[in-house]
PDB file of C-alpha atoms in Angstrom:
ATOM      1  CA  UNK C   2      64.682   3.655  10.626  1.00 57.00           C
ATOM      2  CA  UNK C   3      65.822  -0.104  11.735  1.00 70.00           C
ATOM      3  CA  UNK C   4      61.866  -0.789  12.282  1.00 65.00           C
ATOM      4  CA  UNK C   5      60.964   0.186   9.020  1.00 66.00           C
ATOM      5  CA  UNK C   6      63.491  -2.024   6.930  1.00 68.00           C
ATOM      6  CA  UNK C   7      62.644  -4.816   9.305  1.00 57.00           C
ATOM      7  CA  UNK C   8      59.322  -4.268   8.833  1.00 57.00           C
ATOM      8  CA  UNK C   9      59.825  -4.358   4.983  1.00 60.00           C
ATOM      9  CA  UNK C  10      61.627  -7.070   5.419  1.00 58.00           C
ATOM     10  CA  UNK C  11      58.675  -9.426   7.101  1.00 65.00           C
ATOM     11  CA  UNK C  12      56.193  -7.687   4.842  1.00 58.00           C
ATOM     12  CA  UNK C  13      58.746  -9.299   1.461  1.00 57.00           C
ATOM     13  CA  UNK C  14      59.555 -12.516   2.917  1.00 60.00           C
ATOM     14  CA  UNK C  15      55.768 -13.055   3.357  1.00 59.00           C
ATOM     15  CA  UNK C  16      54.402 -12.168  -0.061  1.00 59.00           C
ATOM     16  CA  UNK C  17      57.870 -14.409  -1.408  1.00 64.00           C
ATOM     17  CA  UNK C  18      55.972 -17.022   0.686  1.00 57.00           C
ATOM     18  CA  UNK C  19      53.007 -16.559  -0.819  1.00 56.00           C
ATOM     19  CA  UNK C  20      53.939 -16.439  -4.180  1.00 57.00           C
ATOM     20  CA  UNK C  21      56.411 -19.718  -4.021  1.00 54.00           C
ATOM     21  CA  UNK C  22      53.333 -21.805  -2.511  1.00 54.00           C
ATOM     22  CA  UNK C  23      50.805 -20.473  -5.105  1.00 52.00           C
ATOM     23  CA  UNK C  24      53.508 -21.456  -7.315  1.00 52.00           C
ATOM     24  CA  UNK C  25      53.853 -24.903  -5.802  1.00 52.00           C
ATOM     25  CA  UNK C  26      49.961 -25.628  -6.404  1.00 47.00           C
ATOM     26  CA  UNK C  27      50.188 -24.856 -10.208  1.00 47.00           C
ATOM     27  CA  UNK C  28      53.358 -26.767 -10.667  1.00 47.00           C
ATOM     28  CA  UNK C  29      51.570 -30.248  -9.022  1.00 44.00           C
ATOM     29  CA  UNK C  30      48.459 -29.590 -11.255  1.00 43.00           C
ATOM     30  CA  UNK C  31      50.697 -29.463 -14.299  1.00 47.00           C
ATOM     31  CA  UNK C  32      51.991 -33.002 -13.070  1.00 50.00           C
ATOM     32  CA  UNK C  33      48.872 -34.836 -13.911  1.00 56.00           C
ATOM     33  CA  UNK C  34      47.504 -34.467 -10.167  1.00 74.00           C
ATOM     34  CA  UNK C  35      44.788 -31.856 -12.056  1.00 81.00           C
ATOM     35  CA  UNK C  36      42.547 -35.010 -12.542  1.00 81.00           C
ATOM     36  CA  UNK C  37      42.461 -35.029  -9.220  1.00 79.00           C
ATOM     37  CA  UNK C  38      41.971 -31.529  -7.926  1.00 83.00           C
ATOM     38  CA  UNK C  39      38.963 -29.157  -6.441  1.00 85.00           C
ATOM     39  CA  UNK C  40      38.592 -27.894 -10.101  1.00 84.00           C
ATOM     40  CA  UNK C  41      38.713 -30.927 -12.332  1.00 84.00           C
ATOM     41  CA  UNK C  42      36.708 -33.274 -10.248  1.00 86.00           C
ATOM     42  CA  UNK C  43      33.824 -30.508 -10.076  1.00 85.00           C
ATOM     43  CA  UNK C  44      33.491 -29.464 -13.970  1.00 85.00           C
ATOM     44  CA  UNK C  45      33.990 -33.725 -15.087  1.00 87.00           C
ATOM     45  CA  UNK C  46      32.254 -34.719 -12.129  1.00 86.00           C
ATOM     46  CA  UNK C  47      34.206 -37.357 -11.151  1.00 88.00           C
ATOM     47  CA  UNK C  48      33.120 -39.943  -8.920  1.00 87.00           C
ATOM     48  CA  UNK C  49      34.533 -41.116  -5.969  1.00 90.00           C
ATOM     49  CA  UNK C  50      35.681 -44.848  -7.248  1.00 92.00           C
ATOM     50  CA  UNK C  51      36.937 -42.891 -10.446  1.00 90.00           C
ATOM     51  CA  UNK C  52      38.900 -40.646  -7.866  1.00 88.00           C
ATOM     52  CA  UNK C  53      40.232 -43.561  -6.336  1.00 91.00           C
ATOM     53  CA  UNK C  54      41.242 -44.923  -9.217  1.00 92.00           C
ATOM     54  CA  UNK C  55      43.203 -42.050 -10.879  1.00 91.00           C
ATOM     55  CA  UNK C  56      44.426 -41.571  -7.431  1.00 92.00           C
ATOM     56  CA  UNK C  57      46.159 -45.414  -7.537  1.00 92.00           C
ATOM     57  CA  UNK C  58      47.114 -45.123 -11.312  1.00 92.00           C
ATOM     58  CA  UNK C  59      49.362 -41.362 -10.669  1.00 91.00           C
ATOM     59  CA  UNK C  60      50.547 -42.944  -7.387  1.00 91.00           C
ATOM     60  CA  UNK C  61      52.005 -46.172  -9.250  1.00 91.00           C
ATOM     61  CA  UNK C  62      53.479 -44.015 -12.120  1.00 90.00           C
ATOM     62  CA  UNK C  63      55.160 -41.600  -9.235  1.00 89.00           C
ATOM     63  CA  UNK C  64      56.280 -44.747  -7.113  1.00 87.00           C
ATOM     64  CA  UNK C  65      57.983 -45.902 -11.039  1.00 85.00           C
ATOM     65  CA  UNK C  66      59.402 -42.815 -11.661  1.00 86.00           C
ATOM     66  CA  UNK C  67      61.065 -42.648  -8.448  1.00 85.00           C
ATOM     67  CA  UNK C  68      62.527 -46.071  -8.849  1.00 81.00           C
ATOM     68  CA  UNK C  69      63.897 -44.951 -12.120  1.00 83.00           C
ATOM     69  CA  UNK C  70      65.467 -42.451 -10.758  1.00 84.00           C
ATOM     70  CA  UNK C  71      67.873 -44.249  -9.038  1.00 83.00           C
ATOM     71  CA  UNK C  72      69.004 -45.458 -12.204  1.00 83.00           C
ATOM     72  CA  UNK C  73      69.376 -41.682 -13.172  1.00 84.00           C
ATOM     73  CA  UNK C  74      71.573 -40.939 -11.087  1.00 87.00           C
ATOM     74  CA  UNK C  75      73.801 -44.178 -11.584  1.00 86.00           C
ATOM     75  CA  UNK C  76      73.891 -43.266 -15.179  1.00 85.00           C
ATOM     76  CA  UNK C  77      75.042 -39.680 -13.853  1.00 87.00           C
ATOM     77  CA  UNK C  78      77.856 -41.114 -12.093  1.00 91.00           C
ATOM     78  CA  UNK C  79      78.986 -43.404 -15.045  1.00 88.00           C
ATOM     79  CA  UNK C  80      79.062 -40.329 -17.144  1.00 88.00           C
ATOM     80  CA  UNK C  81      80.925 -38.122 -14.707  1.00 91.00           C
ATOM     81  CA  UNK C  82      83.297 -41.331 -14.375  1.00 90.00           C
ATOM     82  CA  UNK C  83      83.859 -41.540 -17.835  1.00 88.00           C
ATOM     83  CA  UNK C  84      84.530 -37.966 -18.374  1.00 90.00           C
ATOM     84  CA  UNK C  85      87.098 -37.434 -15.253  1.00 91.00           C
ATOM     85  CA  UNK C  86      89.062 -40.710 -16.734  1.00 90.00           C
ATOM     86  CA  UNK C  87      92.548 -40.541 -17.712  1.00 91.00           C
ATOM     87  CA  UNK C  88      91.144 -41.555 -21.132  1.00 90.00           C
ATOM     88  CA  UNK C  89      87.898 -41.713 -23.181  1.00 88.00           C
ATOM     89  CA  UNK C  90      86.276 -44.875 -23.880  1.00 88.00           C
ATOM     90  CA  UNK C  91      83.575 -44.470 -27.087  1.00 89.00           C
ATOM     91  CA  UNK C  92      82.281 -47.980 -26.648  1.00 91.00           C
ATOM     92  CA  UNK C  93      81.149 -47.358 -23.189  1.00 89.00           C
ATOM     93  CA  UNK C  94      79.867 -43.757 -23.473  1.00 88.00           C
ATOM     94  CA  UNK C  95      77.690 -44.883 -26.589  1.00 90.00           C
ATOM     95  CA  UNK C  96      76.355 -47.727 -23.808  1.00 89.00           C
ATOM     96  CA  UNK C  97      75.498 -45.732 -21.369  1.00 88.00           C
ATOM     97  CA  UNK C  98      73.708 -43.493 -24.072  1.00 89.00           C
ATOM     98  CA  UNK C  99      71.531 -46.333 -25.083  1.00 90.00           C
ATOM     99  CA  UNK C 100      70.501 -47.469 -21.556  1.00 86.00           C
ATOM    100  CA  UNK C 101      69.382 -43.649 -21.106  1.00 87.00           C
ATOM    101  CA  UNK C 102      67.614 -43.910 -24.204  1.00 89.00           C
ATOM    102  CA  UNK C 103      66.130 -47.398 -22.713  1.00 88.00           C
ATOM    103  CA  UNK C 104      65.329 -45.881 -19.731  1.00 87.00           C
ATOM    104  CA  UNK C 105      63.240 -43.122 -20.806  1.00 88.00           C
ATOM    105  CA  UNK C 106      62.044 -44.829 -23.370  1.00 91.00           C
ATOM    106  CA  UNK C 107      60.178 -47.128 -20.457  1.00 89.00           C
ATOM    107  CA  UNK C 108      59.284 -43.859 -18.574  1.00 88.00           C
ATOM    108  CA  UNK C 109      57.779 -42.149 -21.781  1.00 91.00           C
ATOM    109  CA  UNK C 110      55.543 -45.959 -22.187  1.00 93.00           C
ATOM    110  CA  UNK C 111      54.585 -45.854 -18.511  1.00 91.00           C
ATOM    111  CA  UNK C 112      52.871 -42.264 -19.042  1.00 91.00           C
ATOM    112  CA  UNK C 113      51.098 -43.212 -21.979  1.00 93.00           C
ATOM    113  CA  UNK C 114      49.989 -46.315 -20.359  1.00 94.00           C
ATOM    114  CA  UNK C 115      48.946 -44.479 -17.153  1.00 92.00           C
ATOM    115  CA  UNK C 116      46.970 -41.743 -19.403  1.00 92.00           C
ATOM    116  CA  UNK C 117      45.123 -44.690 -21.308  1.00 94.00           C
ATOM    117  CA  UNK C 118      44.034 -46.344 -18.353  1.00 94.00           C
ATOM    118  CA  UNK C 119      42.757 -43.183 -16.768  1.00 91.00           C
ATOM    119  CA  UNK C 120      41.058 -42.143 -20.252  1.00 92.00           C
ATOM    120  CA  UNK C 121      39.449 -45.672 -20.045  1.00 93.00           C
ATOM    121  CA  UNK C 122      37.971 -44.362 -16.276  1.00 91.00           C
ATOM    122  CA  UNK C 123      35.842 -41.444 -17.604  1.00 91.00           C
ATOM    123  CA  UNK C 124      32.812 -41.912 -19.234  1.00 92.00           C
ATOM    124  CA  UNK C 125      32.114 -40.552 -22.756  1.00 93.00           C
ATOM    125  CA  UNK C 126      30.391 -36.934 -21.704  1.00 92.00           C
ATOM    126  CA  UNK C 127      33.913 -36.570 -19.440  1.00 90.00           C
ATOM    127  CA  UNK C 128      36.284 -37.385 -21.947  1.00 90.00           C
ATOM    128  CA  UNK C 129      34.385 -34.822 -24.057  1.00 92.00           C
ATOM    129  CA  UNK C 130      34.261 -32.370 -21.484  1.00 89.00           C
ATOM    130  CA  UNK C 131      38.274 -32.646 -20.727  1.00 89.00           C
ATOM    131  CA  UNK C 132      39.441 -32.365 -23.949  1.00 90.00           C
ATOM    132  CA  UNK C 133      37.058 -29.033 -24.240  1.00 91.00           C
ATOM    133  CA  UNK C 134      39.100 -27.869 -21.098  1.00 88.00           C
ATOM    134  CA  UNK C 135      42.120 -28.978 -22.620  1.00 87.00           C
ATOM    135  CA  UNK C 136      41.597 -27.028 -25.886  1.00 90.00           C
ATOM    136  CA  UNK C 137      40.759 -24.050 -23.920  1.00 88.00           C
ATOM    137  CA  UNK C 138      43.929 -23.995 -22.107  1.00 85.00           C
ATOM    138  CA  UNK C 139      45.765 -24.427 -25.518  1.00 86.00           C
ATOM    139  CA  UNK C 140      43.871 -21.637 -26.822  1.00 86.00           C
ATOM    140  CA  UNK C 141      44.841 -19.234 -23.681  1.00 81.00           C
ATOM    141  CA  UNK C 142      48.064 -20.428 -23.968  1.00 80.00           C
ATOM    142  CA  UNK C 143      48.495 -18.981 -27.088  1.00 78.00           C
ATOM    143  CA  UNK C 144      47.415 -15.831 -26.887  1.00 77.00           C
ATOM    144  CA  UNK C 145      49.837 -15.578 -24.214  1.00 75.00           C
ATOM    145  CA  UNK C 146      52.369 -15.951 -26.023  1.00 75.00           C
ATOM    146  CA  UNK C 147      51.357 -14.149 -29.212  1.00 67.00           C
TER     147      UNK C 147
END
């Protein structure tokens, strides 16, 4: 009897295992490393420099993002500061709101920059070709949720 639940035991750990990395894959795709996987570099036929490239563009825009996140958590702090105070300050919560507001303002105009410059990379049969696979995926994701 002790066999058998530890048996089922291995047997649902594993396929948990399974699951959460299959999971992990889709999740990095959805990132904006799918330029850069098995799939997308077969159907646009990407080449190598162009790999390269995209490869150095996502990097940079990761390597910002990280940095901002610093400032994240900062902002985090100021807010949990300014909430455990003996009293609330207005002037300084409305600050703190606008350098959030900053802050992902310059995140939201990195992305956009980093998608132009990679749009600029593909040729004119690629871009055509991606935003057919893009407007298939839009179209399966609605009937999903229809």
């Amino acid at each position: 009897m002790k066999l058998s639940t530890l048996l089922s035991a291995i047997v649902l750990t594993g396929s948990i295992l399974v699951s959460v990395t299959a999971n992990a894959k889709g999740h990095s795709e959805q990132r904006g490393d799918f330029l850069l996987s098995k799939r997308a570099v077969a159907a646009l036929d990407l080449t190598v420099d162009q790999q390269a490239q995209i490869k150095s563009i996502i990097t940079e825009l990761k390597a910002d993002k990280k940095d901002k996140k610093v400032e994240r958590k900062e902002n985090r702090e100021a807010f949990r500061a300014l909430v455990e105070a003996d009293s609330f300050d207005e002037d300084k919560a409305k600050s703190l709101m606008s350098d959030i507001k900053a802050e992902r303002s310059e995140l939201i105009m990195a992305h956009l920059k980093s998608r132009h410059q990679i749009w600029q990379l593909l040729t004119v049969e690629q871009r055509e070709k991606l935003t057919e696979m893009r407007e298939k995926r839009k179209n399966k994701q609605r009937r999903h949720r229809d």
